[in-house]
Coordinates of C-alpha atoms in Angstrom, one line a residue:
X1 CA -17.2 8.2 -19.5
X2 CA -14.9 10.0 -17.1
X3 CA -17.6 12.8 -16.4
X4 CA -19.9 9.6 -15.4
X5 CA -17.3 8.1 -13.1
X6 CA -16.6 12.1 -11.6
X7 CA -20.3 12.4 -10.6
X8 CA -21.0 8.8 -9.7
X9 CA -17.9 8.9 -7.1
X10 CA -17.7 12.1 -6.1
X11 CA -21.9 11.8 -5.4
X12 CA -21.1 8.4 -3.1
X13 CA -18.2 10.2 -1.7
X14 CA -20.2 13.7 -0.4
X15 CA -23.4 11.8 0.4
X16 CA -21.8 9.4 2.3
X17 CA -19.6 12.4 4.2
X18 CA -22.7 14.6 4.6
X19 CA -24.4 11.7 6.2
X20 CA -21.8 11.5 9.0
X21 CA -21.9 15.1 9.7
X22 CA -25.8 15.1 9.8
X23 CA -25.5 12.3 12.1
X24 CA -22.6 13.6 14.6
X25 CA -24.7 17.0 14.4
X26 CA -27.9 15.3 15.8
X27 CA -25.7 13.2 18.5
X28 CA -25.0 16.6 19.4
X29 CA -28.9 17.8 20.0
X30 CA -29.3 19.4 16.9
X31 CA -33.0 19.0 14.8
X32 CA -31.4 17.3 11.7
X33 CA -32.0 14.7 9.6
X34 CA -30.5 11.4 10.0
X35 CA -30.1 12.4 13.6
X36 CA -29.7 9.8 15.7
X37 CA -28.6 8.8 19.2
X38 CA -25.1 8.0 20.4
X39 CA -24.4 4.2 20.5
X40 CA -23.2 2.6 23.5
X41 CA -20.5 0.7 24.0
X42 CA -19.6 -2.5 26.5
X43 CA -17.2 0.0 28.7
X44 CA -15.1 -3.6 29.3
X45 CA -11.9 -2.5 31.1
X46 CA -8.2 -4.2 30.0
X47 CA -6.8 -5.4 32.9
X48 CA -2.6 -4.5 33.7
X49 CA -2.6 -8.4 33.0
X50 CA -4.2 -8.6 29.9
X51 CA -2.8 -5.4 28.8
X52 CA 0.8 -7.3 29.1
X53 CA 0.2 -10.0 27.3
X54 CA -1.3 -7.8 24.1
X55 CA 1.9 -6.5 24.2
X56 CA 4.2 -9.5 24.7
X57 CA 1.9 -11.2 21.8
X58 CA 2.6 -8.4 19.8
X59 CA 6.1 -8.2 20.3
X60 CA 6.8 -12.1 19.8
X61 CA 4.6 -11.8 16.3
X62 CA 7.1 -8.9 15.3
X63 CA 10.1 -10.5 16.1
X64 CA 8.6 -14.0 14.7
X65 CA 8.0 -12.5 11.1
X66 CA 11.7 -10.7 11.2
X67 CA 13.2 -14.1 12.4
X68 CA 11.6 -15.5 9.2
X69 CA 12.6 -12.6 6.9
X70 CA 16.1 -12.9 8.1
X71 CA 16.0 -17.0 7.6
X72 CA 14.9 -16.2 4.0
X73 CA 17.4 -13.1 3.3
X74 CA 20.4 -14.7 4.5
X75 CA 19.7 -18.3 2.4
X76 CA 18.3 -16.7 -0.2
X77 CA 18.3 -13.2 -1.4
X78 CA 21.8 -12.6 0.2
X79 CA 23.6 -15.5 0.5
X80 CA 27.2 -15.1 2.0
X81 CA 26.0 -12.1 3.3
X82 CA 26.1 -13.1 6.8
X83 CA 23.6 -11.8 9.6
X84 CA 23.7 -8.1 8.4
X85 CA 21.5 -9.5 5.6
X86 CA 18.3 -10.0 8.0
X87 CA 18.5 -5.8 8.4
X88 CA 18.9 -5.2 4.6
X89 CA 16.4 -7.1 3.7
X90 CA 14.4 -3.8 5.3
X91 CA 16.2 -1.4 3.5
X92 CA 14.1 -0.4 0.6
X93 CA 12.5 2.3 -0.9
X94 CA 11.4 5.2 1.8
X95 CA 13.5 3.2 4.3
X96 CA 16.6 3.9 2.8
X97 CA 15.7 7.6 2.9
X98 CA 15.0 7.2 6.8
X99 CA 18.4 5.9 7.6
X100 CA 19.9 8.8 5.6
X101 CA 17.8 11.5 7.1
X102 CA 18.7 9.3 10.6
X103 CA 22.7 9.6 10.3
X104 CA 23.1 12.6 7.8
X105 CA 20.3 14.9 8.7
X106 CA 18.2 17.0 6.8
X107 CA 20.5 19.7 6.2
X108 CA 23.3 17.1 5.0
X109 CA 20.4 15.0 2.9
X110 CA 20.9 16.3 -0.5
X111 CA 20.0 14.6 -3.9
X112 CA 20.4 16.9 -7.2
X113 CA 21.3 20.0 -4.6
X114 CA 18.0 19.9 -3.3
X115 CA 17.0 18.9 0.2
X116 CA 14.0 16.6 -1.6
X117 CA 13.5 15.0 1.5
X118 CA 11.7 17.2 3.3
X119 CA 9.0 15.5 2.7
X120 CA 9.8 12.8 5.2
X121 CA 8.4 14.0 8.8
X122 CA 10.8 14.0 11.6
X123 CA 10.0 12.3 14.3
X124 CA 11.1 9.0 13.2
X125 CA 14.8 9.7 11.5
X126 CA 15.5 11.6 15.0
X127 CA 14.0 8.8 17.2
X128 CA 16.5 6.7 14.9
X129 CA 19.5 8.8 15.4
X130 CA 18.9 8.4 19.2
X131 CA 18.1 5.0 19.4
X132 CA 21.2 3.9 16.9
X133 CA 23.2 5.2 20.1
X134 CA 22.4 2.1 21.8
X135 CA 22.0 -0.3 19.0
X136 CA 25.0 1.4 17.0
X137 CA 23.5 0.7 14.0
X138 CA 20.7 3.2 12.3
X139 CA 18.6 0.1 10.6
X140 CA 18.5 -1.6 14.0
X141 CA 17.6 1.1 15.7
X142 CA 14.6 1.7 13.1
X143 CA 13.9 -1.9 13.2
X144 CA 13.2 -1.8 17.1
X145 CA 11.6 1.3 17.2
X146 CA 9.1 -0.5 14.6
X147 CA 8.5 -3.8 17.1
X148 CA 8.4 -1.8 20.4
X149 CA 5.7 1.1 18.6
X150 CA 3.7 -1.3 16.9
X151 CA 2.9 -3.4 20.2
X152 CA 2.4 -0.4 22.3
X153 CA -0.1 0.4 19.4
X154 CA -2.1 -3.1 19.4
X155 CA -2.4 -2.1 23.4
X156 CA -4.2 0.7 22.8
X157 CA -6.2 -0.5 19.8
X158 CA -7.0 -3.5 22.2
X159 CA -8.1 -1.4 25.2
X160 CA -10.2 0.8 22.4
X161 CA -12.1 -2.1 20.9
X162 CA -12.7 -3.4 24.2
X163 CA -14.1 -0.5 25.4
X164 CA -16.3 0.0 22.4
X165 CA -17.0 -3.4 21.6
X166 CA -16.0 -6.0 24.6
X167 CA -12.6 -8.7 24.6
X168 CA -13.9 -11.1 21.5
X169 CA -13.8 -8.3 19.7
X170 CA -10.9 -6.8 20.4
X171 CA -8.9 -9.8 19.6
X172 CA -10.1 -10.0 15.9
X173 CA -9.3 -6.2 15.6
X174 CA -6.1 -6.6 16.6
X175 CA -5.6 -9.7 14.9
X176 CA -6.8 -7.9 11.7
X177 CA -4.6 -5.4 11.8
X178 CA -1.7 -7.6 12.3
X179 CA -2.6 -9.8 9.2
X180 CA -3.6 -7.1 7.3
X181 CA -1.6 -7.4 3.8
X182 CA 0.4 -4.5 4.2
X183 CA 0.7 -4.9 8.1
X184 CA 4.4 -6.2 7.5
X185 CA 5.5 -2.4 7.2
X186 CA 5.0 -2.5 11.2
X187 CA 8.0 -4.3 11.6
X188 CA 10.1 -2.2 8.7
X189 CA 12.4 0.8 9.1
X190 CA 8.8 3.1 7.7
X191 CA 7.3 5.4 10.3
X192 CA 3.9 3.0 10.3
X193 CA 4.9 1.2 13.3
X194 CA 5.3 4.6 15.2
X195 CA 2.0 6.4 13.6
X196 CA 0.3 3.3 14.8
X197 CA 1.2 4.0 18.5
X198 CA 0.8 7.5 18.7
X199 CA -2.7 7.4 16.9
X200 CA -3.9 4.8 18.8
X201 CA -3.0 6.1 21.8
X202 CA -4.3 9.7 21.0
X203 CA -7.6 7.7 19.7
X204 CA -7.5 6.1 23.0
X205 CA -7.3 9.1 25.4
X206 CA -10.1 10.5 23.4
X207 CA -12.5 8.7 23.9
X208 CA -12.0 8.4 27.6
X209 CA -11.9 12.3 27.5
X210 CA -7.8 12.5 28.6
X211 CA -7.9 15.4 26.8
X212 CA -4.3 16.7 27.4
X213 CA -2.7 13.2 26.8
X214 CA -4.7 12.8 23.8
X215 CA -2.9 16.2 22.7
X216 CA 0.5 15.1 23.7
X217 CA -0.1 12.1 21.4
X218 CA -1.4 14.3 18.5
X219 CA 1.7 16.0 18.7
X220 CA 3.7 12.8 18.1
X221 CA 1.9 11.7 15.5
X222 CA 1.9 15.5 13.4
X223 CA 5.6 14.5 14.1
X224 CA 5.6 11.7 12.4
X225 CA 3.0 12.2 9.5
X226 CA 0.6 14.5 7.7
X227 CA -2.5 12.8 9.3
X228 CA -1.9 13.4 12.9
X229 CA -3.8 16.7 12.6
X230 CA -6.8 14.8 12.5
X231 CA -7.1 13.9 16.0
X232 CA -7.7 17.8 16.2
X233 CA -11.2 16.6 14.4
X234 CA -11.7 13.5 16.3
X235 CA -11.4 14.9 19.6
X236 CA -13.5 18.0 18.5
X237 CA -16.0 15.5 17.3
X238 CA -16.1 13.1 20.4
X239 CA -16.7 16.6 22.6
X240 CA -19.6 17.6 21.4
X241 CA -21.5 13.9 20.8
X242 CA -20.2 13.5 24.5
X243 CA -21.8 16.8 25.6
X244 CA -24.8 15.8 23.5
X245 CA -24.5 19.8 22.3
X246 CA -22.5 22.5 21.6
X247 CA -21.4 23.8 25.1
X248 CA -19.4 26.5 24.0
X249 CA -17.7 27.5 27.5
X250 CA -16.6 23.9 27.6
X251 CA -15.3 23.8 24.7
X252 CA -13.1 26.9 25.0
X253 CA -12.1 25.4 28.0
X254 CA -10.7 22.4 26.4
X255 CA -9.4 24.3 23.0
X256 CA -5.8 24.5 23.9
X257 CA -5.7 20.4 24.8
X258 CA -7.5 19.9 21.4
X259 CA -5.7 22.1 19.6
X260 CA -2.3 21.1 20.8
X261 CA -1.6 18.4 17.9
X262 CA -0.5 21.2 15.7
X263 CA 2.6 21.9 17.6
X264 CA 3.5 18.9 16.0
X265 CA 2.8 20.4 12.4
X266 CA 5.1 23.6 13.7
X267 CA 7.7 21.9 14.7
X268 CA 7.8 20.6 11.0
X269 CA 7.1 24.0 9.7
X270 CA 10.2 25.2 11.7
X271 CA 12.2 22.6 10.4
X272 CA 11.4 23.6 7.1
X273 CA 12.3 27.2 7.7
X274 CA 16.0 26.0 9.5
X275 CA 16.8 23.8 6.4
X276 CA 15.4 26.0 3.4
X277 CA 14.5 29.4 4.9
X278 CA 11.1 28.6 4.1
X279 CA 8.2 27.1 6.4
X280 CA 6.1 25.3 3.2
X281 CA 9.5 24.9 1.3
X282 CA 8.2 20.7 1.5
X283 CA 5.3 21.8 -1.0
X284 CA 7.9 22.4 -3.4
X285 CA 10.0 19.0 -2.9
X286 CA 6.8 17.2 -3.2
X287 CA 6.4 18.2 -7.0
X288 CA 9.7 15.6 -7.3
X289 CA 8.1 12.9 -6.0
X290 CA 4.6 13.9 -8.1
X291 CA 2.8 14.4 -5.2
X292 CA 0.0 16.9 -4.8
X293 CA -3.9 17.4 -4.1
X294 CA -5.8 15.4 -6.4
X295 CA -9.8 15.5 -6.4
X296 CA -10.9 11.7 -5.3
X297 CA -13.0 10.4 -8.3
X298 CA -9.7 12.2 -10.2
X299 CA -7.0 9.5 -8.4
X300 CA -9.6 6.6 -8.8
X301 CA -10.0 7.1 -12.4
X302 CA -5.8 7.1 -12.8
X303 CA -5.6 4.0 -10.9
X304 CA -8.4 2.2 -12.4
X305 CA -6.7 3.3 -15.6
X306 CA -3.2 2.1 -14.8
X307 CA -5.1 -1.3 -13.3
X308 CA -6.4 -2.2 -16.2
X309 CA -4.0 -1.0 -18.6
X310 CA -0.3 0.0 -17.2
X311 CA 2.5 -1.4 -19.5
X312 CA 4.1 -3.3 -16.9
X313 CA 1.9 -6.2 -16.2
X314 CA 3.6 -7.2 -13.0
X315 CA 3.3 -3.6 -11.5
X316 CA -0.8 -4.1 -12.2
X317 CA -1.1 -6.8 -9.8
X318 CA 1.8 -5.6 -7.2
X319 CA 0.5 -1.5 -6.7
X320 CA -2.6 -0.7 -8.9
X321 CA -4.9 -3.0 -9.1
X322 CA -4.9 -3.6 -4.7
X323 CA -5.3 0.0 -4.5
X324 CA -8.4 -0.1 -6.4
X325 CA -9.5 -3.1 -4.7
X326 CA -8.9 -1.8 -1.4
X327 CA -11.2 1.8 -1.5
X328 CA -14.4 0.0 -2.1
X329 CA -13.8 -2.3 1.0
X330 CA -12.5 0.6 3.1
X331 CA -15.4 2.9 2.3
X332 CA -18.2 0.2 2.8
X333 CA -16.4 -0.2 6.3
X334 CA -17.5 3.4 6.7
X335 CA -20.9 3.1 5.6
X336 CA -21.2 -0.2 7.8
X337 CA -19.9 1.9 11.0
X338 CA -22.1 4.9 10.3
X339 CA -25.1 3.9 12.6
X340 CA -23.0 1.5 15.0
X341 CA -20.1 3.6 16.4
X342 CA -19.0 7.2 17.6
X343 CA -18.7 9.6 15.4
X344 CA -14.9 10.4 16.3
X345 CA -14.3 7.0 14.5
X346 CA -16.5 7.4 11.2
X347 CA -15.5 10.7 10.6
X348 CA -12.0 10.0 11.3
X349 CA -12.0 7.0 9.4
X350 CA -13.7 8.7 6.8
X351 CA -11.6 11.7 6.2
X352 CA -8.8 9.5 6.6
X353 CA -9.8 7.7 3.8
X354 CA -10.5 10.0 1.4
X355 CA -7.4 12.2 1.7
X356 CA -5.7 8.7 1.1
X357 CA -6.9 8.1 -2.2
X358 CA -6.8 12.4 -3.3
X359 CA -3.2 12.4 -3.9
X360 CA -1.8 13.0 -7.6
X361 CA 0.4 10.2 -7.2
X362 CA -0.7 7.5 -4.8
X363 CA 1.7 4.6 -4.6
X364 CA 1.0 3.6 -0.9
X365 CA -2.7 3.4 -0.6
X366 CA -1.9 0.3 1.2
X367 CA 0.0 1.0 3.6
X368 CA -1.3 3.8 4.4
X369 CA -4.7 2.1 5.3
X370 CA -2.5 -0.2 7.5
X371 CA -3.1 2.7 9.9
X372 CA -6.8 3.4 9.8
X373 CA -7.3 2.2 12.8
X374 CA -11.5 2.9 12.7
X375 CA -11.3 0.4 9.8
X376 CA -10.0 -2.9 12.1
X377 CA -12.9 -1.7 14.7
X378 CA -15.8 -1.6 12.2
X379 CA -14.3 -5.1 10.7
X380 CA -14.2 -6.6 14.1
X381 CA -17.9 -5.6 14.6
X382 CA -19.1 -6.8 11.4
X383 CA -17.3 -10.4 12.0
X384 CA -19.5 -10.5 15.4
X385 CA -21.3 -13.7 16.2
X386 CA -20.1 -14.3 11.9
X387 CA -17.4 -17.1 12.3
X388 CA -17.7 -17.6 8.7
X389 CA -16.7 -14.0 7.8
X390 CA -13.9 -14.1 10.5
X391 CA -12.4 -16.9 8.7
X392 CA -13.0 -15.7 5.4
X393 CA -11.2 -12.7 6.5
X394 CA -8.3 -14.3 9.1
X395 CA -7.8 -16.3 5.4
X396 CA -8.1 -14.3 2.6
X397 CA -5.6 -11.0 4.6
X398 CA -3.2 -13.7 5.5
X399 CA -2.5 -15.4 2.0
X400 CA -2.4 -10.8 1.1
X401 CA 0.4 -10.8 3.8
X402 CA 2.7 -13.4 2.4
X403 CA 2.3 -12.4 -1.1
X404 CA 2.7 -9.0 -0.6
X405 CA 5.8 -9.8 1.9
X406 CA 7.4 -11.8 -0.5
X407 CA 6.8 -9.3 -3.6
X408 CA 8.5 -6.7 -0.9
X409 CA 11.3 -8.6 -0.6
X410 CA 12.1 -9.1 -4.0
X411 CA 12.0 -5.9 -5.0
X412 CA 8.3 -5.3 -6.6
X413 CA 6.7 -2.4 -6.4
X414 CA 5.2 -2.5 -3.3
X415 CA 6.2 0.4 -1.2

């Protein structure tokens, strides 16, 4: 049975990757199969207007669902507490790591002599520390770093949908993204908020060929997690398809823009080196936390496991059993997109994807994909001229957001 499932996923999972390649590689004038042309897009520009009131929107949604969180942590899962209870409410798992990191730093961090936190990128805990100078306090500073990234973010993902796909769409994408079940991590002390902006924004200044700003991003987001290398790919990717071939003096020329996003990674690598003496010394702190490379059809056979089986009934429903739910939809999304967009966003989203679900331990598929931004373009597509599906989706990712919210907030295993 488990040599069945390796073949059947790992075949879906290399056809459907080798079809994106073959498809960028004819986009770029190459006598492939599956080659095919570059699809257009609307080119609809976001007005300074419009662009403000994304924002605004955005903003006012954030602060609405802390307002709410607060109402319900201070009457009912702290009561007594007073007003400090609406920030605590937002200190669980991985956030309480980031307001350490934030006021002890990573050389003062230490659990079991070890500095296990490593793990955690920098960019956020620093943007903390800074921040908390004005707020003077760390989890507020977290908190508003959160609101003020993830509306800069739905800015950019606006501008990009409208671009690609004209206003309506852009609306639903956003709107997606904001309902999506685990979207309430936006407005938590996790780094999602900022990944969100920077990626977005990299994504963004991509595709209108901003090369240097789309590195400056790229840098911010290696900052802030793992995954911001990839724009290195996507911007690689959009070059050539934009070219419509390999122009190798052009892209030399552009190398040192695309390539910029791993000064991000170094800047990790170095912190690594100040705190252990050693640049990969986070490959080691990741073995406490289980966490490791892990063939894809490998993970999906654990999870489908603990899904249908784990001990704890409860923790089924609250971690394993959305993560399997959630890869199926995702990579359909992909195969949807693969004839209908660019391919800086289907190989992106792809890749994304699948380096998602090939960890040896996933516990956050979730809210991970919250930040897959290709994803909330290739579902606003698909819910074109379908009102049906729009509501069907609006409705089925809201009731995910409460219940997952809620099983946050008390303390289930949803992290």
């Amino acid at each position: 049975m488990k040599l069945l499932w390796t073949v059947l996923v790992s075949g879906l999972v290399i056809a459907l990757g080798l079809s994106l390649v073959l498809r960028w590689l004819g986009a770029a004038g190459l006598p492939v199969p599956l080659a095919a042309r570059s699809p257009k897009s609307v080119q609809y520009a976001v007005g300074r207007g419009e662009v403000l009131r994304v924002f605004l929107l955005a903003l006012f949604f954030r602060l609405f669902i802390f307002a709410l969180v607060g109402l319900v942590a201070c009457w009912v899962l702290y009561p007594g507490s007073g007003s400090e209870a609406a920030l605590w409410a937002w200190k669980r798992w991985d956030a309480l790591h980031y307001v350490n990191l934030a006021e002890l730093g990573y050389s003062d961090y230490i659990e079991d002599g070890k500095h296990l936190f490593l793990v955690f990128f920098p960019l956020y805990p620093w943007l903390m520390r800074l921040v908390s100078a004005v707020t003077g306090n760390t989890m507020a500073a977290g908190l508003l770093i959160s609101f003020l990234t993830y509306a800069g973010g739905c800015v950019y993902l606006y501008k990009l949908a409208a671009w690609e796909l004209g206003a309506g769409a852009a609306c639903r994408a956003v709107v997606f993204l904001s309902i999506f079940p685990y979207a309430f991590f936006f407005g938590g002390i996790m780094t999602e908020g900022l990944f969100f902006f920077t990626t977005a924004a990299g994504l963004w200044y991509i595709r209108r060929h901003r090369w240097w700003l789309a590195g400056l991003f790229g840098v911010l987001a290696a900052m802030t997690r793992m995954h911001g290398i990839l724009l290195i790919g996507a911007a690689a990717a959009e070059l050539v398809e934009d070219r419509g071939r390999f122009d190798w003096r052009e892209i030399i020329r552009r190398l040192p823009a695309l390539l910029l996003p791993v000064l991000g990674t170094l800047v990790y690598l170095g912190l690594n080196w100040q705190v252990e003496g050693d640049p990969f010394a986070f490959t080691v702190m990741q073995e406490h936390w289980s966490q490791g490379f892990c063939w894809i059809s490998d993970t999906l056979w654990y999870v489908l496991q603990n899904a249908l089986s784990y001990p704890a009934v409860e923790v089924r429903y609250q971690l394993w059993i959305p993560t399997v739910i959630l890869f199926p939809i995702f990579f359909a999304l992909v195969f949807y997109a693969r004839k209908r967009f660019r391919s800086m966003y289907v190989l992106y989203g792809f890749v994304y994807l699948v380096l998602n679900y090939s960890l040896s331990w996933l516990l956050s598929a979730g809210r991970y994909l919250s930040c897959g931004l290709p994803f909330f373009l290739f579902a606003a597509a698909l819910t074109e001229r379908r009102r049906w599906l729009t509501g069907l989706a609006i409705a089925a990712m809201s009731v995910g957001f409460v219940i997952m919210l809620y099983g946050y907030l008390t303390g289930g295993q949803i992290m």
